[in-house]
Coordinates of C-alpha atoms in Angstrom, one line a residue:
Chain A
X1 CA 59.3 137.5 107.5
X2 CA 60.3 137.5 111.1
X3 CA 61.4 133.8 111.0
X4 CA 63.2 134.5 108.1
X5 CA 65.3 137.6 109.6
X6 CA 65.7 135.1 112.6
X7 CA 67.1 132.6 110.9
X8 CA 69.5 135.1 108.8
X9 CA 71.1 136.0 112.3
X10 CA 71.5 132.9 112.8
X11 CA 73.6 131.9 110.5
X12 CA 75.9 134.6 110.8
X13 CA 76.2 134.2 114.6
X14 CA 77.4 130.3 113.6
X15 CA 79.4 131.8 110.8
X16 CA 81.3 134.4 113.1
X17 CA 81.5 131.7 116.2
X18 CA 83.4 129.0 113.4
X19 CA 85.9 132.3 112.0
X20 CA 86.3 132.6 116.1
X21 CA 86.9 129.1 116.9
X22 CA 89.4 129.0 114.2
X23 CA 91.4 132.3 115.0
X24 CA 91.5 130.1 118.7
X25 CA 93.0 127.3 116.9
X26 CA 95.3 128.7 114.9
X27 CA 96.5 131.6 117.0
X28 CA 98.9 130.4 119.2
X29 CA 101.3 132.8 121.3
X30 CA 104.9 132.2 121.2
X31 CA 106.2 130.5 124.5
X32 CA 107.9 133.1 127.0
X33 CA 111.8 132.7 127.1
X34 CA 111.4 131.2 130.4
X35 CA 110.1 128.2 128.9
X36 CA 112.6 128.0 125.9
X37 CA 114.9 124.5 124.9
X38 CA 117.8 124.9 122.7
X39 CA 117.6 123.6 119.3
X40 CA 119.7 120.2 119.4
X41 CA 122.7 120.8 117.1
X42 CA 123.6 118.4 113.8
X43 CA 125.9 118.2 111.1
X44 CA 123.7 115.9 108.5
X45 CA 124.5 115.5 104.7
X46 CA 123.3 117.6 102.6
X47 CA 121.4 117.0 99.2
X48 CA 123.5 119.9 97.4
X49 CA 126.3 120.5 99.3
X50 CA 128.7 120.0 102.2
X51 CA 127.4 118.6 105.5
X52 CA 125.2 120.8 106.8
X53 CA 125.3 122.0 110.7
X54 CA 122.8 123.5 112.4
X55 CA 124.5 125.7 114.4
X56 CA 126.1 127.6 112.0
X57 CA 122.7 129.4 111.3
X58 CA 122.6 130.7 114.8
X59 CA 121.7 134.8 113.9
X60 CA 118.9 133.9 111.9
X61 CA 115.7 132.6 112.2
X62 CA 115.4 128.9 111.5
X63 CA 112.3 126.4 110.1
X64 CA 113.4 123.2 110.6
X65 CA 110.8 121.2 108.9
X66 CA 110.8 117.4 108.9
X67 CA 109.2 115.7 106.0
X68 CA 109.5 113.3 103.3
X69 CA 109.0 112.6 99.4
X70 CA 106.0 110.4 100.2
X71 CA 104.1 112.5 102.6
X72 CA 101.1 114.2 100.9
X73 CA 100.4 116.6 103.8
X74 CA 104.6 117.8 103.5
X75 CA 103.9 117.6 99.5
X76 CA 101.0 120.5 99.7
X77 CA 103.1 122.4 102.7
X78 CA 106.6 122.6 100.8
X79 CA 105.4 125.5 98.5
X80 CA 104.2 127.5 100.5
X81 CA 107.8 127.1 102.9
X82 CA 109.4 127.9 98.9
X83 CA 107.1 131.2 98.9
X84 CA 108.0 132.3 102.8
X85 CA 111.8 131.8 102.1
X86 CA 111.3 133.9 98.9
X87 CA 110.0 136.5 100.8
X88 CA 111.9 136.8 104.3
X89 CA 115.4 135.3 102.9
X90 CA 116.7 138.5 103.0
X91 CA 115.2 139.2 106.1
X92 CA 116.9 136.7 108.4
X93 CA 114.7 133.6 107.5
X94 CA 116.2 130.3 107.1
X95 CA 114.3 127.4 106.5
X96 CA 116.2 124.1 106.5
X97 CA 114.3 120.6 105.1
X98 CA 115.2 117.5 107.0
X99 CA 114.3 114.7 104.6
X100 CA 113.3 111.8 106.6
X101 CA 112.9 109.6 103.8
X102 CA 114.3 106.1 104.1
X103 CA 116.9 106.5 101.3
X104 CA 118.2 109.7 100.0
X105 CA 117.6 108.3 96.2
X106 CA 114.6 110.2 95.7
X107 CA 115.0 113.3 97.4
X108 CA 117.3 115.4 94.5
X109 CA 114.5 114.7 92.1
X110 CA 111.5 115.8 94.6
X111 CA 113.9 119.0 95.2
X112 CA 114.0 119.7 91.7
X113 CA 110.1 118.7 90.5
X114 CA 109.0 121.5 94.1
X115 CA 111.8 123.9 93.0
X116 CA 112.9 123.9 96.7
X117 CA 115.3 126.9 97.5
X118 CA 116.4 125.9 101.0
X119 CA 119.1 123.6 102.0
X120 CA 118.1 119.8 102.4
X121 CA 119.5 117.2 104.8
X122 CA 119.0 113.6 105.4
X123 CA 117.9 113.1 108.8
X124 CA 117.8 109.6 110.2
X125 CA 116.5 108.0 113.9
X126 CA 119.3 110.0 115.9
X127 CA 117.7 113.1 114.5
X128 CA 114.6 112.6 115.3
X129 CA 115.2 111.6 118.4
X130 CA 117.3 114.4 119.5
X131 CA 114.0 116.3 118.1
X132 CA 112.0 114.5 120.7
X133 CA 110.6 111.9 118.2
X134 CA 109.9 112.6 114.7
X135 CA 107.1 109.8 114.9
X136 CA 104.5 111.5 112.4
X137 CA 105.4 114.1 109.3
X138 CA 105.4 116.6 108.7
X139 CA 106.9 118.4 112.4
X140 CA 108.2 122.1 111.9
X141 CA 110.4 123.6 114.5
X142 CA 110.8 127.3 114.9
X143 CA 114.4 128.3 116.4
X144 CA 115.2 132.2 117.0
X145 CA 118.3 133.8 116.7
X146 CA 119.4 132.6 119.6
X147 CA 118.9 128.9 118.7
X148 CA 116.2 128.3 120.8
X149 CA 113.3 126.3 120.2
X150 CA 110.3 128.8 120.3
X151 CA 107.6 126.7 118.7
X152 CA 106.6 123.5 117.3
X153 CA 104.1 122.4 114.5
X154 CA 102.8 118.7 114.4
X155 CA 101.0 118.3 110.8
X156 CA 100.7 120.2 107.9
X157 CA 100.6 123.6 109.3
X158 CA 98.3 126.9 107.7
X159 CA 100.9 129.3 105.8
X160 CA 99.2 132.3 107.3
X161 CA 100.2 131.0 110.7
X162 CA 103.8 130.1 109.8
X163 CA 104.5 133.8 108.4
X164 CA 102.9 135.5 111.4
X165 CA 105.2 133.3 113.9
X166 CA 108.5 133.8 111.2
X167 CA 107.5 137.9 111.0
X168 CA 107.1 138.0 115.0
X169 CA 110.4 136.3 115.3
X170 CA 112.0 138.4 112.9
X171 CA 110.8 141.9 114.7
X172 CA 112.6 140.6 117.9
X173 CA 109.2 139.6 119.5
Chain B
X1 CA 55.3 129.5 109.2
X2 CA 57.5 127.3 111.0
X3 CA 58.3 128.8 114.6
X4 CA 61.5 129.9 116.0
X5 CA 62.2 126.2 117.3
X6 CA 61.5 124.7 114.1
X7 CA 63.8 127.1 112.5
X8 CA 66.7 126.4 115.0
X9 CA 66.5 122.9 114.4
X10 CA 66.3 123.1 111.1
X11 CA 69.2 125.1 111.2
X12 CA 71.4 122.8 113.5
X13 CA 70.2 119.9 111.0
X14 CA 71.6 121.6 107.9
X15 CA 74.7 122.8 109.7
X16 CA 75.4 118.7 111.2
X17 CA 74.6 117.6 107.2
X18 CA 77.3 120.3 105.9
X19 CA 79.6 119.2 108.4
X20 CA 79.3 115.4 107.8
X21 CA 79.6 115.6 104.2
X22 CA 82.8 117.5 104.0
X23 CA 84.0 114.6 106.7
X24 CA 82.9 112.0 104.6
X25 CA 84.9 113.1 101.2
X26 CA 87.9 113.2 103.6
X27 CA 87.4 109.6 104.8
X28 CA 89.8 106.5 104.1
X29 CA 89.2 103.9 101.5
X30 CA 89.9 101.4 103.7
X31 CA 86.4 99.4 104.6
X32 CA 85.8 100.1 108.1
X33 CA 85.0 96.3 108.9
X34 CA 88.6 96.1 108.2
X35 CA 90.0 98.5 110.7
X36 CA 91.2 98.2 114.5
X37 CA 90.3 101.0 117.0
X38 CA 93.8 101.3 119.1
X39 CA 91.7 101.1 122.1
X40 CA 90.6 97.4 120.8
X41 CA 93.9 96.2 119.7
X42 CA 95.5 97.4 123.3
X43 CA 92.6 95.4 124.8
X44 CA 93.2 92.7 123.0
X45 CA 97.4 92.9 123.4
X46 CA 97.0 93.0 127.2
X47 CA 94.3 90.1 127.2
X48 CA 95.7 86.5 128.2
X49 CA 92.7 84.8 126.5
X50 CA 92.6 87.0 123.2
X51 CA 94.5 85.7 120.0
X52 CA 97.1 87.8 119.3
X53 CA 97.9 89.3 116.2
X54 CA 101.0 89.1 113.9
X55 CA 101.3 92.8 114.0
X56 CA 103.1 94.1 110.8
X57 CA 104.7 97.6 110.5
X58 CA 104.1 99.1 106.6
X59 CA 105.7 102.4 107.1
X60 CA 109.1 104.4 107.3
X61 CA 112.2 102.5 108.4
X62 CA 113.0 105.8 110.3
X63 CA 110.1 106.0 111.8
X64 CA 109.8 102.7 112.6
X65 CA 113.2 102.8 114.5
X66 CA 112.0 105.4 116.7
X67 CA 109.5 104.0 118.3
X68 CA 106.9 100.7 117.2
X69 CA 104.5 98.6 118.7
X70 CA 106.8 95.7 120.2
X71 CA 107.0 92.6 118.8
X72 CA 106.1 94.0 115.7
X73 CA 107.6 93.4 112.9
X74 CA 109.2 95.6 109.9
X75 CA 108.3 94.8 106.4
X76 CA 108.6 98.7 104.8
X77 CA 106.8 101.1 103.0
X78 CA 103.9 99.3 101.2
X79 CA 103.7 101.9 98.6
X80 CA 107.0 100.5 97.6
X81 CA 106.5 97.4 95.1
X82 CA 109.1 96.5 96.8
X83 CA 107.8 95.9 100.4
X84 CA 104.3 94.6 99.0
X85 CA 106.4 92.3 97.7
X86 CA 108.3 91.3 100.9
X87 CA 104.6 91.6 102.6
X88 CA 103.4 88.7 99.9
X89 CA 106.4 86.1 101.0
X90 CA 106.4 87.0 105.0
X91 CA 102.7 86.1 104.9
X92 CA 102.2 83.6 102.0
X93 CA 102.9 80.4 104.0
X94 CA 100.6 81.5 106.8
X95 CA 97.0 79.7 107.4
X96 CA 94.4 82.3 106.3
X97 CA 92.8 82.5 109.2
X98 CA 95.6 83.8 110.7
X99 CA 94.9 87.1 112.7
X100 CA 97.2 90.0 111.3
X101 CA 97.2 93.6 112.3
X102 CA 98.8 96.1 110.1
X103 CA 99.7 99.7 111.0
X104 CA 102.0 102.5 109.7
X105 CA 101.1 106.0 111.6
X106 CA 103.6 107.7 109.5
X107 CA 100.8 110.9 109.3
X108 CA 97.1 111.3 109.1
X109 CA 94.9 108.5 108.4
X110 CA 93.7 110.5 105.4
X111 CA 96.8 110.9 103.4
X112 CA 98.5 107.6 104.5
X113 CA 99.9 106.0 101.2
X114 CA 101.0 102.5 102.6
X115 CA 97.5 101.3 104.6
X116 CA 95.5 100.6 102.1
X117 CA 98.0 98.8 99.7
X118 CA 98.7 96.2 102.4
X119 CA 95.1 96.2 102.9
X120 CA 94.5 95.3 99.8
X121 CA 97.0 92.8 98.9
X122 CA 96.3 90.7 102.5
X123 CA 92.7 90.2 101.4
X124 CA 93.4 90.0 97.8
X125 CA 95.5 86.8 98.5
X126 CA 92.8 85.5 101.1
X127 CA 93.4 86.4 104.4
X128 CA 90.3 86.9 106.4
X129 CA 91.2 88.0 110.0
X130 CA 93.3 91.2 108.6
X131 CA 93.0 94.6 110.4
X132 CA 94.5 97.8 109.9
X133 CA 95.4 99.6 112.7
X134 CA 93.1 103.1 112.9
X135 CA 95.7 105.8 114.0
X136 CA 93.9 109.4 113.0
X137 CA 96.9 111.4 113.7
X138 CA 100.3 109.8 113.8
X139 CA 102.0 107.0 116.0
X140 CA 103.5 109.9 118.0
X141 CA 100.5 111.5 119.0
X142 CA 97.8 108.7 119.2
X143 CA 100.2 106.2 120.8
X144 CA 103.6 107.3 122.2
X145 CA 102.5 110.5 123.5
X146 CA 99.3 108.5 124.9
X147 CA 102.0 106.1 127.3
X148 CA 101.5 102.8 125.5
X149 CA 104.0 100.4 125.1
X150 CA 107.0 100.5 122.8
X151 CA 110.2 99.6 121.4
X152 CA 112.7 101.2 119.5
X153 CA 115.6 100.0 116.7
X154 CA 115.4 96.9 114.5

């Protein structure tokens, strides 16, 4: 009976240490303005619209997220950025897809199929470059109000982690 | 009764087991005796005894023009029809024996859509010294970010 209780507290100690280890990973403090880049400007093509600049979003909140139409890991993450621009749009979010795809010929269809509701671009080397290397999708870059760079995501990234750095952002913090 | 030791163990066991299964479903298809560590292919790039390897890019053009492995060569996405098929005639003429690396990085390992179908045509068609390069993460972060060589454009 003893062993047994033993063995019950056990598991829960691993169970709690695992919930801890991944509130470690996932938790992670926005930088301190002292350590802030600003967010290189562009004026890409858009897939529905005019050329699209970055800079002209400066007052809001911006998720630049680099994928593509072939990327599984962007596939499964591109709903969830459809559900967070649903819900803070009004708020000052603005999340902007840069398609890194080698041609844009499949990219209007892909926006349709995932009923995306943010602006598209095509992005190209120069982009990614000016991003630091886009070598690896999908990267998400978080850019205040102020266009500066205040975070950046390499791989498909938990939703619960995006909204918490997109609500801080949007309460000024 | 099994003692407190024995429980632990046991415990430990079960928890290694749980964690190694999930791993497992999660793994590539590509047959391991078909893959390069980048640790071995680095080893083998900077030997001056070691046959090199034709090393074959299978990935995103724009990727690819950021940074790649140098004197590597571009071929495109093999999940495109359309690069397998350039993939079949830039190799078709070459001995069998020839040593060929291909890589892509373009994300995880896991959900990489152009490995394996280079993979599979290269042996399909004969070729018995063909590796694919093991990146877990991307070429960013398991290569470029790591210092090792590389070029950029065409």
């Amino acid at each position: 009976m003893k062993t047994k209780r033993n063995l019950f507290l056990l598991i829960v100690l691993v169970l709690i240490a695992t919930y801890a280890a991944h509130r470690y990973v996932t938790h992670n403090p926005i930088p301190s303005t002292a350590q802030l880049k600003p967010a290189p400007d562009f004026t890409l093509p858009q897939i529905t619209g005019p050329p699209l600049k970055l800079s002209d979003y400066r007052g809001k909140i911006v998720l630049l997220d680099f994928w593509a139409t072939w990327c599984e890991p962007c596939r499964a993450e591109i709903p969830h950025l459809v559900d967070l621009q649903n819900k803070y749009g009004t708020q000052g979010l603005q999340i902007i897809g840069v398609s890194m795809d080698d041609s844009p010929d499949p990219v209007p269809a892909f926006y349709k199929q995932f009923k995306m509701n943010y602006p598209v671009v095509m992005g190209n080397a120069q982009t990614g470059e000016q991003y630091g290397g886009v070598l690896g999708l999908p990267i998400a870059f978080l850019i205040d109000r102020q266009g500066q760079i205040r975070k950046k995501h390499i791989g498909a990234t938990d939703a619960a982690v995006f909204e918490k750095e997109v609500t801080n952002l949007l309460a000024g913090k | 009764m099994p003692s407190k030791r024995t429980a632990l163990l046991l415990a430990i066991i079960l928890a290694c087991l749980t964690v190694a299964t999930a791993l497992a479903f999660q793994a590539s298809q590509i047959d391991s005796s078909h893959t390069i560590t980048i640790d071995d292919l680095l080893k083998t790039l900077q030997s001056s005894k070691a046959e090199k390897p034709l090393l074959i890019h299978v990935g995103s053009h724009v990727l690819y023009s950021q940074a790649h492995i140098p004197d590597s060569e571009y071929i495109g996405p093999a999940s495109d029809p359309a690069a397998l098929h350039r993939l079949r005639t830039r190799v078709e003429s070459l001995p069998r024996d020839k040593f060929i690396v291909l890589y892509c990085g373009c994300c995880p390992w896991t959900h990489c859509p152009n490995m394996k179908p280079a993979d599979d045509l290269l042996h399909s068609m004969g070729f018995t010294k063909v590796k694919s390069l093991y990146i877990p993460n991307n070429f960013g972060t398991d290569w470029v970010e790591k210092g090792y060589p590389v070029a950029k454009g065409e």
